[in-house]
CSV table of C-alpha atoms in Angstrom, one decimal:
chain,number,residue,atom,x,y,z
H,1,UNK,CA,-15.1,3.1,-7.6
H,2,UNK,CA,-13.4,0.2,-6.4
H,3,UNK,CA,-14.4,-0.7,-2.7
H,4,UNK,CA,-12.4,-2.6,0.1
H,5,UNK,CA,-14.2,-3.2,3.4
H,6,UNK,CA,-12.3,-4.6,6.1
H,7,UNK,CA,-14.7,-5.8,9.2
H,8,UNK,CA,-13.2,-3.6,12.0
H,9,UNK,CA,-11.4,-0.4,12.4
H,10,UNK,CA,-9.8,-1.2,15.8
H,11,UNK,CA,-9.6,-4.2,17.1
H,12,UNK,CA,-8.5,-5.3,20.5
H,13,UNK,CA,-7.3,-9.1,22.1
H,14,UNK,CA,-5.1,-11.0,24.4
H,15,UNK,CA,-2.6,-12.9,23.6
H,16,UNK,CA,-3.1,-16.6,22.5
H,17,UNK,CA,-6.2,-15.7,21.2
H,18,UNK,CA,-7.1,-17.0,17.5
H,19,UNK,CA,-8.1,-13.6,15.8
H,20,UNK,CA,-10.1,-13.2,12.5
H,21,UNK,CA,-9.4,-10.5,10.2
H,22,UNK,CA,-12.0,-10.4,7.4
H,23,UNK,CA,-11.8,-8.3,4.0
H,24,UNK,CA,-14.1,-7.9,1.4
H,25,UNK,CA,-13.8,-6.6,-2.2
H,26,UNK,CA,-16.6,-5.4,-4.3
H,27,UNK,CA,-14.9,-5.4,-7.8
H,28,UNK,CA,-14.3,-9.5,-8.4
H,29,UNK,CA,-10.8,-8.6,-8.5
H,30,UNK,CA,-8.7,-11.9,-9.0
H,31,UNK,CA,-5.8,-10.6,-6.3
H,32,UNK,CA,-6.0,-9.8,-2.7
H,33,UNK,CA,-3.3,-8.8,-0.2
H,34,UNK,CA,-2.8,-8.3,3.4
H,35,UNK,CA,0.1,-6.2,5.0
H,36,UNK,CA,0.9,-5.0,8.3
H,37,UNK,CA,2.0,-1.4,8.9
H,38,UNK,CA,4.6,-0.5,11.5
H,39,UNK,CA,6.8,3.0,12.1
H,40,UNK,CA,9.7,2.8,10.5
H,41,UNK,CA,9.0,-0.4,8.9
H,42,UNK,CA,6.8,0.9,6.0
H,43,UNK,CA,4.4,-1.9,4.6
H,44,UNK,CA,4.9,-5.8,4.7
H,45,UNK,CA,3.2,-8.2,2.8
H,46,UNK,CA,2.0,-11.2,5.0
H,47,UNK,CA,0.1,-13.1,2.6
H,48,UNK,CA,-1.7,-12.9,-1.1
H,49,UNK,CA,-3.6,-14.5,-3.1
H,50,UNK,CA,-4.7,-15.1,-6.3
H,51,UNK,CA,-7.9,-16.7,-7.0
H,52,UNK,CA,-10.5,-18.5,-4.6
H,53,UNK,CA,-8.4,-21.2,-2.4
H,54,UNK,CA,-5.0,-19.9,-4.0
H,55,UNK,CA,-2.7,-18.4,-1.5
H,56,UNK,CA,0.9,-17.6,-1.7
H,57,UNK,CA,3.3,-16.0,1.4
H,58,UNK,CA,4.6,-13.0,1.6
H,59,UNK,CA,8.0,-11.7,3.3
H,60,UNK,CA,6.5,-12.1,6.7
H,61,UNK,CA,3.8,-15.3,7.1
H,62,UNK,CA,5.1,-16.3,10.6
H,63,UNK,CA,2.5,-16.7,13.0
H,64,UNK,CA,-0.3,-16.3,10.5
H,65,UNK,CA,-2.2,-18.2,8.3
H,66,UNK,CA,-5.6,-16.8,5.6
H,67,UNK,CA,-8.1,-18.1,3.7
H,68,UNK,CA,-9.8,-17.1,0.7
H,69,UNK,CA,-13.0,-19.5,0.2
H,70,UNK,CA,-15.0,-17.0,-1.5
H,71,UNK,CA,-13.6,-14.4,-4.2
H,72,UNK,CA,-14.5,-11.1,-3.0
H,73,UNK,CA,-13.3,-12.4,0.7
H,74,UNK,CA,-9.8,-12.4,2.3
H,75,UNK,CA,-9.3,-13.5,5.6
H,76,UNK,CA,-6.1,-13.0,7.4
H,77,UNK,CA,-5.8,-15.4,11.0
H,78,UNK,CA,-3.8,-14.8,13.6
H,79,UNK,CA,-3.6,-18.7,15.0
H,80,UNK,CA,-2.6,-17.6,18.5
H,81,UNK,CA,-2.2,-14.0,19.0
H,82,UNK,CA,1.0,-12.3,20.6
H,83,UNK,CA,2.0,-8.5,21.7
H,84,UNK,CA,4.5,-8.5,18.5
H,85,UNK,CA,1.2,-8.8,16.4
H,86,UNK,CA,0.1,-5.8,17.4
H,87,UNK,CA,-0.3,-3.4,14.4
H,88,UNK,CA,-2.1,-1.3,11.6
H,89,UNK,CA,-3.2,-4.2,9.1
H,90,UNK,CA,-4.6,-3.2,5.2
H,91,UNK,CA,-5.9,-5.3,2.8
H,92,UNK,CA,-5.9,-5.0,-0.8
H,93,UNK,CA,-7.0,-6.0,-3.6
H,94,UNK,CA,-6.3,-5.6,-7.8
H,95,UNK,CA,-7.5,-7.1,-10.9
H,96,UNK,CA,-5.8,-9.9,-13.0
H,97,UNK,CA,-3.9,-7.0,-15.1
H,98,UNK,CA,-0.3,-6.5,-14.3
H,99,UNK,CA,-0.7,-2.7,-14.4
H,100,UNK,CA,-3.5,-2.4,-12.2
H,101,UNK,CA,-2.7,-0.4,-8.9
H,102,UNK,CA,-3.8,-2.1,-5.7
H,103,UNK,CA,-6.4,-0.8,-4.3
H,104,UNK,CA,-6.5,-0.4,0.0
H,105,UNK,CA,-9.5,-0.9,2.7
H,106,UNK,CA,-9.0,2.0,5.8
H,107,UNK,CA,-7.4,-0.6,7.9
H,108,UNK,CA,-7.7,-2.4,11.0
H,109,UNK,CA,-5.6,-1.5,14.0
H,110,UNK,CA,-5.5,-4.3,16.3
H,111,UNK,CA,-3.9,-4.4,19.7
H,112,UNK,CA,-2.6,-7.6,21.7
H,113,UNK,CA,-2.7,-7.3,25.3
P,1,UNK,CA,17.6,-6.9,-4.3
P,2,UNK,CA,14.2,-4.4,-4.9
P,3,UNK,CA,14.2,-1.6,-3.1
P,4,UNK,CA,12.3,1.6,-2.9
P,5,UNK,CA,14.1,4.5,-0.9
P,6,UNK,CA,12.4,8.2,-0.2
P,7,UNK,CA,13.3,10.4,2.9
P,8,UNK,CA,11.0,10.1,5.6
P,9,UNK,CA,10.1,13.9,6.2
P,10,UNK,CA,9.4,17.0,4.4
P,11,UNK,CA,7.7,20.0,6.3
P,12,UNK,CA,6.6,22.6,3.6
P,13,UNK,CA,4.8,25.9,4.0
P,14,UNK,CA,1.2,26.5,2.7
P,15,UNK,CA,1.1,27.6,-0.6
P,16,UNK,CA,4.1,26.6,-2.3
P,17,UNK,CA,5.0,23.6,-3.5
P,18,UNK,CA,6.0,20.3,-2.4
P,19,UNK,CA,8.4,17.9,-4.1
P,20,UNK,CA,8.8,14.6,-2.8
P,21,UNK,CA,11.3,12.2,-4.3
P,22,UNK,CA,12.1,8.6,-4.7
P,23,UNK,CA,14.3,6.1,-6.3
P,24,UNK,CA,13.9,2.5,-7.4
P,25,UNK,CA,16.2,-0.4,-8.5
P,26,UNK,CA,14.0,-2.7,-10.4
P,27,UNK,CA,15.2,-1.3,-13.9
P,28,UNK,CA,12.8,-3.8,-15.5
P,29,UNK,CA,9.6,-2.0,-13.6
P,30,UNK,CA,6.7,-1.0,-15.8
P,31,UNK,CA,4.3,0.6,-13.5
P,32,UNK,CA,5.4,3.1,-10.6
P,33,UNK,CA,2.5,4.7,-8.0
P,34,UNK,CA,2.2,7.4,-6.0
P,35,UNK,CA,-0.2,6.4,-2.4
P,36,UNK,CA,-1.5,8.8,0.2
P,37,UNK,CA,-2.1,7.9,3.7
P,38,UNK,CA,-3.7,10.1,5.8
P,39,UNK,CA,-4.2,9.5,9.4
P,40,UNK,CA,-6.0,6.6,10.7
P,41,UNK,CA,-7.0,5.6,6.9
P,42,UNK,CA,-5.8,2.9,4.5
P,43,UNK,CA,-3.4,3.7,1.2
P,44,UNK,CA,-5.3,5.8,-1.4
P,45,UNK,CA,-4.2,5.7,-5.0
P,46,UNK,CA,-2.9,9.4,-6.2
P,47,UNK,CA,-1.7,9.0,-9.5
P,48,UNK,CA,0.8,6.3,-11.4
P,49,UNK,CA,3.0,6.8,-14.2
P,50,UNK,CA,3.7,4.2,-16.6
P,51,UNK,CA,7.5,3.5,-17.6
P,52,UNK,CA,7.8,4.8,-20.9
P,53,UNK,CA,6.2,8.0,-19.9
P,54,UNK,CA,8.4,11.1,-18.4
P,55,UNK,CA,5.3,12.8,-17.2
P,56,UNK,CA,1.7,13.1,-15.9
P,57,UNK,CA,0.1,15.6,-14.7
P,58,UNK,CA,-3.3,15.8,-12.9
P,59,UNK,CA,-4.8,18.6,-11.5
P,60,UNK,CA,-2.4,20.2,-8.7
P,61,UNK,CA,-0.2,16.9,-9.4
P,62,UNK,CA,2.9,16.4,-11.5
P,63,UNK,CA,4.6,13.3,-11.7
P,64,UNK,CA,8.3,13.4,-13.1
P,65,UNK,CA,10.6,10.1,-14.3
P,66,UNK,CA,13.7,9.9,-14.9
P,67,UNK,CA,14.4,6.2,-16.1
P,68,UNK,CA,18.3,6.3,-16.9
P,69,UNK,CA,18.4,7.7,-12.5
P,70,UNK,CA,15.9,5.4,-11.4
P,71,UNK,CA,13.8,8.7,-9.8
P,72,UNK,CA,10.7,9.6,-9.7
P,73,UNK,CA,8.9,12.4,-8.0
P,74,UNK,CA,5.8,13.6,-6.7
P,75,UNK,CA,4.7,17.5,-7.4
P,76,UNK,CA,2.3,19.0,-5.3
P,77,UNK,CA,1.4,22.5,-6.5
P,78,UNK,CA,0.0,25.2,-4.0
P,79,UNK,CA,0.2,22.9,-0.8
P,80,UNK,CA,-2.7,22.8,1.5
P,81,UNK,CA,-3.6,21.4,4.8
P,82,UNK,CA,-5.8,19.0,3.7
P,83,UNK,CA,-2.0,17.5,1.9
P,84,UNK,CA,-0.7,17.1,5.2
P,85,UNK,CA,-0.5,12.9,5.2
P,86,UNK,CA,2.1,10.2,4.5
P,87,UNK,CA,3.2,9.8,0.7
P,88,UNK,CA,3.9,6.2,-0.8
P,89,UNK,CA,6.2,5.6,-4.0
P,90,UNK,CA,6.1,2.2,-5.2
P,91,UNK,CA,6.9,0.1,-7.9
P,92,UNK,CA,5.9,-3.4,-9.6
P,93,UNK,CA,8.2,-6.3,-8.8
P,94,UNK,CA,9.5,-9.2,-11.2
P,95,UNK,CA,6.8,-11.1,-9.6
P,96,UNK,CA,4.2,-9.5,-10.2
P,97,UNK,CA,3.8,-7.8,-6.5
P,98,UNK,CA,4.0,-3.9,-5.5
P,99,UNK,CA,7.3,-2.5,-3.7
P,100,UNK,CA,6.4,0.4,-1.2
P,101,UNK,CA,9.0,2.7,0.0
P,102,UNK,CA,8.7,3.6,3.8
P,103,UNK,CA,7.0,6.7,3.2
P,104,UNK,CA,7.4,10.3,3.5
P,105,UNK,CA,5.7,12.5,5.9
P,106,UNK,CA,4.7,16.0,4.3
P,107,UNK,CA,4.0,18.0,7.1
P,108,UNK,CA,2.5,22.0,6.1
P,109,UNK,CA,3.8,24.6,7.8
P,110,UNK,CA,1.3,27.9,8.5
């Protein structure tokens, strides 16, 4: 089975803070994704990537920034934390096929104070 | 643009059966999922159907499309509590990427 860990399940910061999100994959899947989850606002993509120092945007990449210097890690930065960052964040990940479903760590909910 | 629309509740009592739908724009989409979410947790994959199929079934799950509509749907037979969670459709984009629909909340009635 196909595992995603992401580093915390809760997660709390003040604003202006530089915040690490880390993620880790154990299936050297090629692509990895981060989203944020808000009510009402389903899932947006923030950022993916799609091999080792590859990274593309997604529909909302203000105010973050990621890196992905290993394969089976995806981090997701917050460079300087606010309250409207606050919010249920899942990484993913999927192999090189097209079909492949993405895959989802448990999530990190992190709250800006 | 791509778009993926499903109501966001549907309360249903324990037993029966629970049908939740969706519809999709991307008439070119080859792959369409079917994610759980249950509370606190991350997306877990149920089931996906690929587009030249009408069907799948697994288990207590039954998948239905209907390409020429642009619907697909999401059988749950004999509805427990342990289905009570939020239901993802989603379907692969021209680039390559996965379109989620906001979710519907199945919520089991005793």
């Amino acid at each position: 089975d196909v595992k995603v860990t992401q580093s915390s399940r809760y997660l709390v910061k003040r604003t202006g803070e530089k915040v690490f999100l880390e993620c880790v994959q154990d299936m050297d899947h090629e692509n990895m994704f981060w989203y944020r989850q808000d009510p009402g606002l389903g899932l947006r993509l923030i950022y993916f990537s799609y091999d080792v120092k590859m990274k593309e945007k997604g529909d909302i990449p203000e105010g973050y920034s990621v890196s992905r210097e290993k394969k089976e890690r995806f981090s997701l930065i917050l460079e300087s934390a606010s309250t409207n960052q606050t919010s249920m964040y899942l990484c993913a990940s999927r192999g090189h096929q097209r079909h492949q479903p993405q895959h989802f760590g448990d999530g990190t909910r992190l709250s800006i104070l | 643009g791509e778009d993926v629309e499903q109501s966001l509740f549907l309360s249903v009592r324990e037993g029966d059966s629970s049908v939740i739908n969706c519809t999709y724009t991307d008439s070119s989409s080859t792959y369409l999922y079917w994610y759980k979410q249950e509370p606190g947790a991350g997306l877990q994959l149920l089931t996906y159907i690929f587009s030249n199929m009408d069907m799948k079934q697994d288990q207590r799950l039954t998948v239905l499309l209907n390409k020429k509509d642009k619907h697909l749907s999401l059988r749950i037979a004999d509805t427990q509590t342990g289905d009570s969670a939020i239901y993802f459709c989603a379907e692969t984009s021209r680039d390559d990427k996965i379109i989620f629909g906001k979710g519907t909340r199945l919520h089991i009635l005793p």
